[in-house]
CSV table of C-alpha atoms and ligand atoms in Angstrom, one decimal:
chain,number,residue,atom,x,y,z
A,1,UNK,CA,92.0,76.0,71.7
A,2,UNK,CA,89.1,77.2,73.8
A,3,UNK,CA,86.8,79.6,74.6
A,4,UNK,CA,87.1,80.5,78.2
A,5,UNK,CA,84.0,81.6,80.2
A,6,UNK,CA,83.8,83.1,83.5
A,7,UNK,CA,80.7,82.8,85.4
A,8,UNK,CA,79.9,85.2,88.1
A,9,UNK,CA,83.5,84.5,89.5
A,10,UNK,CA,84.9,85.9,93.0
A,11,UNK,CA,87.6,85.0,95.1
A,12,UNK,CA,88.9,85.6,98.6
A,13,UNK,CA,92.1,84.4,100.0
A,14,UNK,CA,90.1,84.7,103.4
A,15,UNK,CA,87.9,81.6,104.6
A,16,UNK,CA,84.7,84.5,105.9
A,17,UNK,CA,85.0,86.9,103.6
A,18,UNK,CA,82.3,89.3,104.4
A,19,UNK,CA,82.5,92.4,102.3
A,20,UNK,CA,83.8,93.7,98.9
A,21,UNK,CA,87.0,94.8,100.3
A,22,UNK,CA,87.4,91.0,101.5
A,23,UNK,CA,87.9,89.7,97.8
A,24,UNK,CA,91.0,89.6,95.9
A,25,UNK,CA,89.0,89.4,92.7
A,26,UNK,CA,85.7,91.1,92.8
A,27,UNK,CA,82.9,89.0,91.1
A,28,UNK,CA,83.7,89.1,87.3
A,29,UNK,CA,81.4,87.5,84.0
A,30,UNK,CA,83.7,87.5,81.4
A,31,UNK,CA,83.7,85.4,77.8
A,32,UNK,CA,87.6,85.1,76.7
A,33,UNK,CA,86.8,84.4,72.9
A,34,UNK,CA,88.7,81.3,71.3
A,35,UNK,CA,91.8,81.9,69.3
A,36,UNK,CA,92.2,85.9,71.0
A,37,UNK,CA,95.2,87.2,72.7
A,38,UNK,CA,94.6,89.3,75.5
A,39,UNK,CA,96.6,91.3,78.1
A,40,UNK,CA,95.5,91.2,81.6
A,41,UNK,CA,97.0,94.9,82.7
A,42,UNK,CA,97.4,96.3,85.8
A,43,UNK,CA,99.8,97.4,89.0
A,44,UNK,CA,101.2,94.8,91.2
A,45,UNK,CA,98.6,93.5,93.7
A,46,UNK,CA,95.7,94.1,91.6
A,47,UNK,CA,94.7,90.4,91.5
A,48,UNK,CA,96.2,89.1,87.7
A,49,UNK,CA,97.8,86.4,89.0
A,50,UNK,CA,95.1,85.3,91.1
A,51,UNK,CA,92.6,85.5,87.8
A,52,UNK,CA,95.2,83.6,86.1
A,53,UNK,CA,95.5,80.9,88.4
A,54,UNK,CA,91.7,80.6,88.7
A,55,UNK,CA,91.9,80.0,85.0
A,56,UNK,CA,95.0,77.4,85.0
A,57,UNK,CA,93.5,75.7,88.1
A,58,UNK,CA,96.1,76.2,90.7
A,59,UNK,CA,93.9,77.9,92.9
A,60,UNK,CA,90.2,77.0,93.6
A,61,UNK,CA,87.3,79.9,93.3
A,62,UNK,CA,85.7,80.8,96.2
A,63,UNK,CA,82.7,81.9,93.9
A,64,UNK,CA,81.4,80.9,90.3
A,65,UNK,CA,82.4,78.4,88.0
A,66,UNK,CA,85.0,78.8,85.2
A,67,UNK,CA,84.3,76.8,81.3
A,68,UNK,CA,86.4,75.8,78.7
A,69,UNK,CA,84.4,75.4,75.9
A,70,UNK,CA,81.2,75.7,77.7
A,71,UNK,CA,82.6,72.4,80.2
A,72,UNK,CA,82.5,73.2,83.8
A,73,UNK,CA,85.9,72.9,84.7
A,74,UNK,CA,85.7,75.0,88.1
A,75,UNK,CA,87.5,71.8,90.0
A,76,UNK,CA,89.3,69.6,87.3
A,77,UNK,CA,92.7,69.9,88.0
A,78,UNK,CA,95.4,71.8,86.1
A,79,UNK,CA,96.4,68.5,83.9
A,80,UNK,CA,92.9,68.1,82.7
A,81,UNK,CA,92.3,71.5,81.4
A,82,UNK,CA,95.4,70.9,78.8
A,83,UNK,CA,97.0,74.5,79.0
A,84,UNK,CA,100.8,75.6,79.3
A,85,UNK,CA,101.5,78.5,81.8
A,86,UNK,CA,104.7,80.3,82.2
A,87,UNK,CA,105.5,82.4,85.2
A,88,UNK,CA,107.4,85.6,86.5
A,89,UNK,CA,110.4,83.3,87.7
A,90,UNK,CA,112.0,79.7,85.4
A,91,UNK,CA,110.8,76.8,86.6
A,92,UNK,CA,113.3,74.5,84.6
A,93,UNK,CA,114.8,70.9,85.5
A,94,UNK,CA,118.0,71.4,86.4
A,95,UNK,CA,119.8,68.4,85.8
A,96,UNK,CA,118.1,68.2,82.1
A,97,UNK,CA,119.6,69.3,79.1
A,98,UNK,CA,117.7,72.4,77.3
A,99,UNK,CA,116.6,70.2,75.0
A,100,UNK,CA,115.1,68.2,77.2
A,101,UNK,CA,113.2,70.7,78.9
A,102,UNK,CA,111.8,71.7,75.8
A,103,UNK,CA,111.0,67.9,74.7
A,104,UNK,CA,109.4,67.7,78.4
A,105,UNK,CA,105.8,68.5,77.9
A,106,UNK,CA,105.7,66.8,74.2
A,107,UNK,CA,107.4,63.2,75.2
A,108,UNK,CA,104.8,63.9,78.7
A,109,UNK,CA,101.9,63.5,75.9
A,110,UNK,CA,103.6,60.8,74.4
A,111,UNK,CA,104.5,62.4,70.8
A,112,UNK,CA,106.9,60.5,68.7
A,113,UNK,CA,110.8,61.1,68.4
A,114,UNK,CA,110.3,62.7,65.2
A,115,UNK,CA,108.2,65.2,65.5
A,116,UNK,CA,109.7,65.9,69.1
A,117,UNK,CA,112.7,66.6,67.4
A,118,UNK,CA,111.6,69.0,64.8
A,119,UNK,CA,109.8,70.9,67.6
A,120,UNK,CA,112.7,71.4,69.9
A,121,UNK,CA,114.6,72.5,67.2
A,122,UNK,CA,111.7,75.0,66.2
A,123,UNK,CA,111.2,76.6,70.0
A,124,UNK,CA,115.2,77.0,70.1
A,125,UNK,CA,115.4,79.0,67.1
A,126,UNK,CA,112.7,81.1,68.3
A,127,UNK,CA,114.1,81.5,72.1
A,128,UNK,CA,117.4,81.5,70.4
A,129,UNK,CA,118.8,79.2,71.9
A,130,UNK,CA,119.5,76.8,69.6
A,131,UNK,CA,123.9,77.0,70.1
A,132,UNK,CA,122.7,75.6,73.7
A,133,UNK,CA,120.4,72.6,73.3
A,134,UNK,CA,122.6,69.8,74.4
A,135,UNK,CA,123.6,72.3,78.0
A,136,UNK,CA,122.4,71.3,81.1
A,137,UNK,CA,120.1,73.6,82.7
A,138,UNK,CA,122.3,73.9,85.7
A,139,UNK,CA,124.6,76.8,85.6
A,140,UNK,CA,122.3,78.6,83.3
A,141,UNK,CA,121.7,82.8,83.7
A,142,UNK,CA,118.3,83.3,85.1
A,143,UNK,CA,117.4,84.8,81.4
A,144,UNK,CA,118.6,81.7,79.8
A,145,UNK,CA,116.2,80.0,82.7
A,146,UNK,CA,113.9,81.6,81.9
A,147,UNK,CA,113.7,81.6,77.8
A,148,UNK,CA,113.6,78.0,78.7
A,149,UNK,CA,110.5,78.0,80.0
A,150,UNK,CA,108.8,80.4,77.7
A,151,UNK,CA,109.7,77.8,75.2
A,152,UNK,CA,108.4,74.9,77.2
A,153,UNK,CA,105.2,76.9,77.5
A,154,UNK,CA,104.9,77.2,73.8
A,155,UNK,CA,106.5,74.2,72.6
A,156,UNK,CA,102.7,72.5,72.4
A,157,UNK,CA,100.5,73.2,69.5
A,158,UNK,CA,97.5,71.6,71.1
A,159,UNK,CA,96.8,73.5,74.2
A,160,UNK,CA,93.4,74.9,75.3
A,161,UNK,CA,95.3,78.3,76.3
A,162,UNK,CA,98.8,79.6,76.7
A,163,UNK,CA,98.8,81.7,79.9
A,164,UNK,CA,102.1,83.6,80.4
A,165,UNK,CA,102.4,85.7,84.0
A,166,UNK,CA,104.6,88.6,83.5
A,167,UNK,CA,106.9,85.9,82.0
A,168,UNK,CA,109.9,88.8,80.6
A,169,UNK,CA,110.3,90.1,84.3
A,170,UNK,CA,114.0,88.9,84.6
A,171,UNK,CA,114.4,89.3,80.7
A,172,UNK,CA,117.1,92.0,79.6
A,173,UNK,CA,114.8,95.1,77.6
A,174,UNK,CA,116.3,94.4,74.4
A,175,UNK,CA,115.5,90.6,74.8
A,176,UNK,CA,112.1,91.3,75.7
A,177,UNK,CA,111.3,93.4,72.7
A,178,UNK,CA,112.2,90.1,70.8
A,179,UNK,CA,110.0,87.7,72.8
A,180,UNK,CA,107.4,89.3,72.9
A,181,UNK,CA,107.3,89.6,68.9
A,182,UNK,CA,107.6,85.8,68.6
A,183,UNK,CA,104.9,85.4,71.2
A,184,UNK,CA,103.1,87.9,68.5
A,185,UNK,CA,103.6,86.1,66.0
A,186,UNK,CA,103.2,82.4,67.4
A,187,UNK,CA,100.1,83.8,68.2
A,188,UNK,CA,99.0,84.2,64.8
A,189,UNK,CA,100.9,80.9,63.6
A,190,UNK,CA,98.4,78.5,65.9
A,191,UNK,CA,95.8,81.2,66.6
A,192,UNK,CA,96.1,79.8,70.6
A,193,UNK,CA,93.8,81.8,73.1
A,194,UNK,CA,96.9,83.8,74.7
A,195,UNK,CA,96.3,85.9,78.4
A,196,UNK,CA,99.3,87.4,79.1
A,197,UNK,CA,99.6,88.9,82.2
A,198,UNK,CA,101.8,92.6,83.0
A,199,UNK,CA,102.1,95.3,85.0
A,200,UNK,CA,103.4,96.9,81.9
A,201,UNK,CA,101.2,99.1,79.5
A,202,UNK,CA,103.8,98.9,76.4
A,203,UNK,CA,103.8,95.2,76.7
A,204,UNK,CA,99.9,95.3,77.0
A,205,UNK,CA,98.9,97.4,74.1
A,206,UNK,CA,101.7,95.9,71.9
A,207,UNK,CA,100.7,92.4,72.2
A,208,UNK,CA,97.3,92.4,73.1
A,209,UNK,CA,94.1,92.4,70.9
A,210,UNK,CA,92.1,93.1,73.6
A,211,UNK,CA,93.5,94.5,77.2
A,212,UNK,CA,91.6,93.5,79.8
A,213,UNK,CA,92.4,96.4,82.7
A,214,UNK,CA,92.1,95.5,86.6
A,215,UNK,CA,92.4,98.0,89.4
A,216,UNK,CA,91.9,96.8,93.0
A,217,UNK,CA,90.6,93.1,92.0
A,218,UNK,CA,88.3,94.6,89.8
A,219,UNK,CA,88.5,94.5,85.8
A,220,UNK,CA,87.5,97.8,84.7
A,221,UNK,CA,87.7,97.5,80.9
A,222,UNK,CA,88.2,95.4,78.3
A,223,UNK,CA,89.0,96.8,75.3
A,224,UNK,CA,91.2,97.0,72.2
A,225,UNK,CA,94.1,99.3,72.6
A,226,UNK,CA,92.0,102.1,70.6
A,227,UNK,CA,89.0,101.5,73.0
A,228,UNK,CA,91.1,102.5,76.2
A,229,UNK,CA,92.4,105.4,74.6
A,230,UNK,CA,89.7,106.8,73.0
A,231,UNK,CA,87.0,105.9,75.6
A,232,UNK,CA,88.5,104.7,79.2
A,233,UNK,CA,85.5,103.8,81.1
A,234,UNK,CA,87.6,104.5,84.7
A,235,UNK,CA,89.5,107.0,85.5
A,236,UNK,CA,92.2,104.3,86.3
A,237,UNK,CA,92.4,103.6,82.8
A,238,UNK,CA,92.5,106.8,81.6
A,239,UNK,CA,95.3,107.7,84.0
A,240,UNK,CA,97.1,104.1,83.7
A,241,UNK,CA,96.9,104.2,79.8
A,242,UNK,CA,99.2,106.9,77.8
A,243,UNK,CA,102.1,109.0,78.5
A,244,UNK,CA,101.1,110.8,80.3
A,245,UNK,CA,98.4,109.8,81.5
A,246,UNK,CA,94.9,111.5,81.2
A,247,UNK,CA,94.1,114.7,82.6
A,248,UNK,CA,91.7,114.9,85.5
A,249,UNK,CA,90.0,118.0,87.0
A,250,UNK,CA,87.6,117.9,89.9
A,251,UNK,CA,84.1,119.7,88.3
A,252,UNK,CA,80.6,120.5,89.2
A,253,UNK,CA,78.6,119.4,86.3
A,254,UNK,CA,75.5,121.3,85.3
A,255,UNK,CA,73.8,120.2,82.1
A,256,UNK,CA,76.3,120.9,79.3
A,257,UNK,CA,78.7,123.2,81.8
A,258,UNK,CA,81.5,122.0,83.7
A,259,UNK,CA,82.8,124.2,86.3
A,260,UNK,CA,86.5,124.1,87.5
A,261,UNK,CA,87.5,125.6,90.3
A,262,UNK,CA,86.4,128.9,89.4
A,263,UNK,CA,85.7,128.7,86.0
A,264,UNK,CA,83.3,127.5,83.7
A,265,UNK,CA,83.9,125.5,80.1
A,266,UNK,CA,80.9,124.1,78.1
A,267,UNK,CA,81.1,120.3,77.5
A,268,UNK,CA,80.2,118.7,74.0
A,269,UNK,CA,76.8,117.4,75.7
A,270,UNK,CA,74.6,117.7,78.5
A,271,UNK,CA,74.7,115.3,81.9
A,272,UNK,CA,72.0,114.4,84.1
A,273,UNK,CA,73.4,115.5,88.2
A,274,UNK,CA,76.2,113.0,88.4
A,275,UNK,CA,75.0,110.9,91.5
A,276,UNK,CA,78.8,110.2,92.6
A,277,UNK,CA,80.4,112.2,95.4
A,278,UNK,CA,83.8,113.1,93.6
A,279,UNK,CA,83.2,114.3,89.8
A,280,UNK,CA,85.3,115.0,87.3
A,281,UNK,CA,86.2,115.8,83.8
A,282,UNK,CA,89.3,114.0,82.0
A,283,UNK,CA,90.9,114.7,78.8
A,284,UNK,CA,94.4,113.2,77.6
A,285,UNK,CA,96.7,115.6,76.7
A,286,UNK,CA,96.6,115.0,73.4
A,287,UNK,CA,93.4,116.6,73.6
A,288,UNK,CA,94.5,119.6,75.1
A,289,UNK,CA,95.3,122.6,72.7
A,290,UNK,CA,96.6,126.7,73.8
A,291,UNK,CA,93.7,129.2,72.8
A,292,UNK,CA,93.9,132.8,72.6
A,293,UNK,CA,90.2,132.2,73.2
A,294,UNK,CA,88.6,134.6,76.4
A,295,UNK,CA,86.9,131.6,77.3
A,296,UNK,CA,89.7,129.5,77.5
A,297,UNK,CA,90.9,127.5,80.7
A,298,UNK,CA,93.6,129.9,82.2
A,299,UNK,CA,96.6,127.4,83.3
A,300,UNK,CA,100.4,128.7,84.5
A,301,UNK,CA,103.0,126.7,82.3
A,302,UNK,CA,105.4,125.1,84.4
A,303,UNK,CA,107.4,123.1,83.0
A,304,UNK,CA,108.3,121.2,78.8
A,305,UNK,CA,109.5,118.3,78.6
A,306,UNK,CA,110.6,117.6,74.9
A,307,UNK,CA,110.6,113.8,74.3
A,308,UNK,CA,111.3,113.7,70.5
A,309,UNK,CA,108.3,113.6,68.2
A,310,UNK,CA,106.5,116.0,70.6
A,311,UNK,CA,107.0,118.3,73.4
A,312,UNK,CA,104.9,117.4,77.1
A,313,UNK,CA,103.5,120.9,78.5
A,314,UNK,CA,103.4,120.3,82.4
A,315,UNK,CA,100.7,123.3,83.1
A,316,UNK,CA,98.1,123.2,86.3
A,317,UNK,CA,94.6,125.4,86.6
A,318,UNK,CA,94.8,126.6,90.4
A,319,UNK,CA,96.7,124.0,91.6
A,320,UNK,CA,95.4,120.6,89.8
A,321,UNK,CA,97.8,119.4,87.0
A,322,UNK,CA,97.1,120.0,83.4
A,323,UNK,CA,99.6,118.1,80.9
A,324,UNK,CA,99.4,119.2,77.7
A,325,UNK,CA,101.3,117.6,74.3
A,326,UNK,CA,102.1,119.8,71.7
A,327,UNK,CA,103.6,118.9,68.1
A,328,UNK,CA,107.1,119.3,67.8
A,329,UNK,CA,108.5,122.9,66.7
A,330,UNK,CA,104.9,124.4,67.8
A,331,UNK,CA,105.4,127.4,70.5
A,332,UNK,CA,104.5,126.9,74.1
A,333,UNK,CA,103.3,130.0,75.9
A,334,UNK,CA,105.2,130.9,79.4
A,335,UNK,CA,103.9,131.4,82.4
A,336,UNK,CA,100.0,132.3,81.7
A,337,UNK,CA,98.3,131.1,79.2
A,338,UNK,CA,94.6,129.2,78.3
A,339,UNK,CA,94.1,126.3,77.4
A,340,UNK,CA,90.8,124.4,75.5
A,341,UNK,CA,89.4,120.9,75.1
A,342,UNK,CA,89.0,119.4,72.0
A,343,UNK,CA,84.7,119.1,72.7
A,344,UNK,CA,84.4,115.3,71.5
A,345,UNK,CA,87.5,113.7,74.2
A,346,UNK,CA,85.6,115.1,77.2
A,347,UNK,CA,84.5,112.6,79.6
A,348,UNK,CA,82.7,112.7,82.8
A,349,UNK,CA,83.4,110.5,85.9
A,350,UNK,CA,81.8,109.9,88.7
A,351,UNK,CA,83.3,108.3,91.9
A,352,UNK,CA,85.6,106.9,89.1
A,353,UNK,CA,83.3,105.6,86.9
A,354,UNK,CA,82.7,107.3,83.5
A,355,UNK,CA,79.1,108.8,83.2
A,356,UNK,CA,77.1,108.6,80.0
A,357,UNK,CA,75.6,112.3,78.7
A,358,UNK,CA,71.6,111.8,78.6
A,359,UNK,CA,72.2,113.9,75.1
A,360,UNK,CA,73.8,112.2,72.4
A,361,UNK,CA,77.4,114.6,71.7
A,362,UNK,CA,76.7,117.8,69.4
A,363,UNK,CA,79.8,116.5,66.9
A,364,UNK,CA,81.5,120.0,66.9
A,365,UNK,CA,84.4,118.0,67.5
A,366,UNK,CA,87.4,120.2,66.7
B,1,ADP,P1,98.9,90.7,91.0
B,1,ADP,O1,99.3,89.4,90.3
B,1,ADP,O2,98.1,91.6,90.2
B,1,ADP,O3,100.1,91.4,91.5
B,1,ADP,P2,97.8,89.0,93.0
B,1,ADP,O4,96.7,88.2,92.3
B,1,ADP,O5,99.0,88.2,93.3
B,1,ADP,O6,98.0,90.3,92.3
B,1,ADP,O7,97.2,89.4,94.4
B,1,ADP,C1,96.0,90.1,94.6
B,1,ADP,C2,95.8,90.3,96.1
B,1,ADP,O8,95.6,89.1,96.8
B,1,ADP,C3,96.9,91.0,96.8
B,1,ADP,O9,96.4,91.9,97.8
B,1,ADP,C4,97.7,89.9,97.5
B,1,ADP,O10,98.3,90.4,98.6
B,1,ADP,C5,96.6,88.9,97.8
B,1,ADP,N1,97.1,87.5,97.7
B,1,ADP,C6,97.7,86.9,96.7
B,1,ADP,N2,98.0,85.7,97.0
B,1,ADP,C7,97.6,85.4,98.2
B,1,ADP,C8,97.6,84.3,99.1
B,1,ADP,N3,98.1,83.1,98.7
B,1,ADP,N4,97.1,84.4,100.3
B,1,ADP,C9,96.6,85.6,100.7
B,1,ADP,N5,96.5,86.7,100.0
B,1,ADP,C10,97.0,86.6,98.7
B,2,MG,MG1,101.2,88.6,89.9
């Protein structure tokens, strides 16, 4: 197991890059602590996979060095930095039995019959796939393909890392559910350093200790599940994280006042002149309660959406959406109505970027 460092890492696909927009990853310092499992989240195109493979050592950075273990291993290839990677699609031998596949890496590093034998047996009960061991891969379902590989990536108990890439993509949902709980739990059986790559915030936050969040080759946070809800540090995040997403509303902010559109609300603290060109103010909707209150936001309820445990208020202040959840068997106003903020799950952004109040909040925190 390893600690993984990134230092000062960039890459472009392209052989001049010359600005920003040229990079595929944007230039990252990042300490991936030994023995953690992290989720690298984030919509297609956003540059996981090229991260990961930085990591594994398919691909060469064009900037910065990558350590395991504070070693420079920015050009040793794949085989010497001892880690197991699974990808979107199987990569299985065809003409081998499952078994075989499994044994593959283990009889690779020359580990004796025995012990390969126990550990097949082992990863098939865990893929469950243990009725099929003596198959040949050939003829398999892709799924089957695939669980294959999972358990080839896993089968080793003495890898630096286990990196999986979005490895339950052609995985039926009920499957998945399953996998990833073994992954879970393998995880705190051998205590690997786990990245596991998705697209999919459910999988991210249930697997993950810490999520690390990219948008547009970027990571933007990197933070436990709690962190990015409580505290998203990018409007991305806020919007990407929670169902629904956060609420965000284009403000001027003054001091401790927020206006929107044409009315003011007081924030929990005050704000130096945000220097970005587009700011605004997000709360989840969680966050987000009807008042009877003068002084309230005045919204026009559109639309309820009820979803089981709670009810999802679609609502929008002159024109900009305002989602709203509300306990189960609470009433929701029609038409007009005003809304209010819980004071403490205010943020301000700034071209994106949450903005820090210069005074520390007031606590009146509903
Ligand atoms: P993700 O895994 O998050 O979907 P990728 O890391 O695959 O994203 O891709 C990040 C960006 O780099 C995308 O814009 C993609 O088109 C580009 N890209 C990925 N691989 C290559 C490549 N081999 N050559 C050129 N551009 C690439
Ligand atoms: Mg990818």
């Amino acid at each position: 197991m390893a600690k993984i460092t990134l230092d000062n890492l960039a890459h472009s696909y392209l052989p001049n890059p010359s600005s920003e927009d040229d990079y595929a990853l944007k230039e990252l310092n990042h300490d991936w602590a030994d023995g953690e499992a992290y989720a690298l989240l984030g919509s297609s195109g956003c540059g996981k996979s090229t991260l990961l493979n930085i990591i594994s050592g398919l691909l060469q950075p064009s900037q910065g060095r990558i350590l395991f273990n504070d070693r420079d291993v920015t050009h040793a290839p794949t085989a010497e930095r001892n880690i197991a990677q699974v990808f979107q699609f199987p990569v299985v031998y065809d003409t081998m039995t499952v078994a075989d596949n499994l044994a593959f890496p283990l009889r690779n590093r020359g580990r004796d019959a025995a012990y390969v034998a126990k550990r097949v047996q082992e990863i098939a009960a865990m893929i469950g796939m243990e009725e099929m061991l003596n198959r040949k891969a050939r003829g398999l379902t892709a799924d089957a393909k695939q669980k294959i590989s999972l358990g080839r990536g896993m089968v080793r108990e003495d890898v630096n890392a286990l990196l999986f890439d979005e490895p339950l993509t052609v995985i039926d949902p009920h499957m998945k559910w399953e996998l990833r709980t073994q992954l879970k739990s393998l995880h705190h059986e051998f205590g690997h350093t786990m990245i596991y790559v998705t697209h999919d915030q459910t999988e991210a936050l249930t697997f993950a200790d810490k999520v690390v969040v990219m948008y547009d080759g970027r990571v933007v946070q990197i933070g436990t599940p709690q962190d990015l809800f409580d505290t998203p540090e990018h409007t991305f995040v806020g919007y990407f994280i929670g169902s629904p997403g956060m609420n965000l509303l284009p403000a001027e902010v003054q001091g401790s006042e927020a206006r929107i559109g044409s009315h003011t609300i007081a924030l929990p603290a005050a704000y130096a002149p945000p220097v970005g060109k587009a700011v605004e103010m997000g709360v989840r909707p969680e966050f987000v309660t009807f008042t009877d209150d003068p002084a309230g936001l005045p919204v026009r309820v559109r639309r309820v959406e009820d979803v089981g445990r709670h009810k999802i208020v679609r609502a929008d202040h002159e024109g900009t959406a305002i989602n709203i959840v509300v306990p189960e068997g609470a009433s929701v106003p029609e038409g007009a109505a005003r809304v209010a903020f819980v004071p403490a799950r205010v943020n301000v952004y700034a071209d994106g970027w949450r903005v820090r109040p210069t005074e520390a909040p007031t606590g009146k925190a509903a």
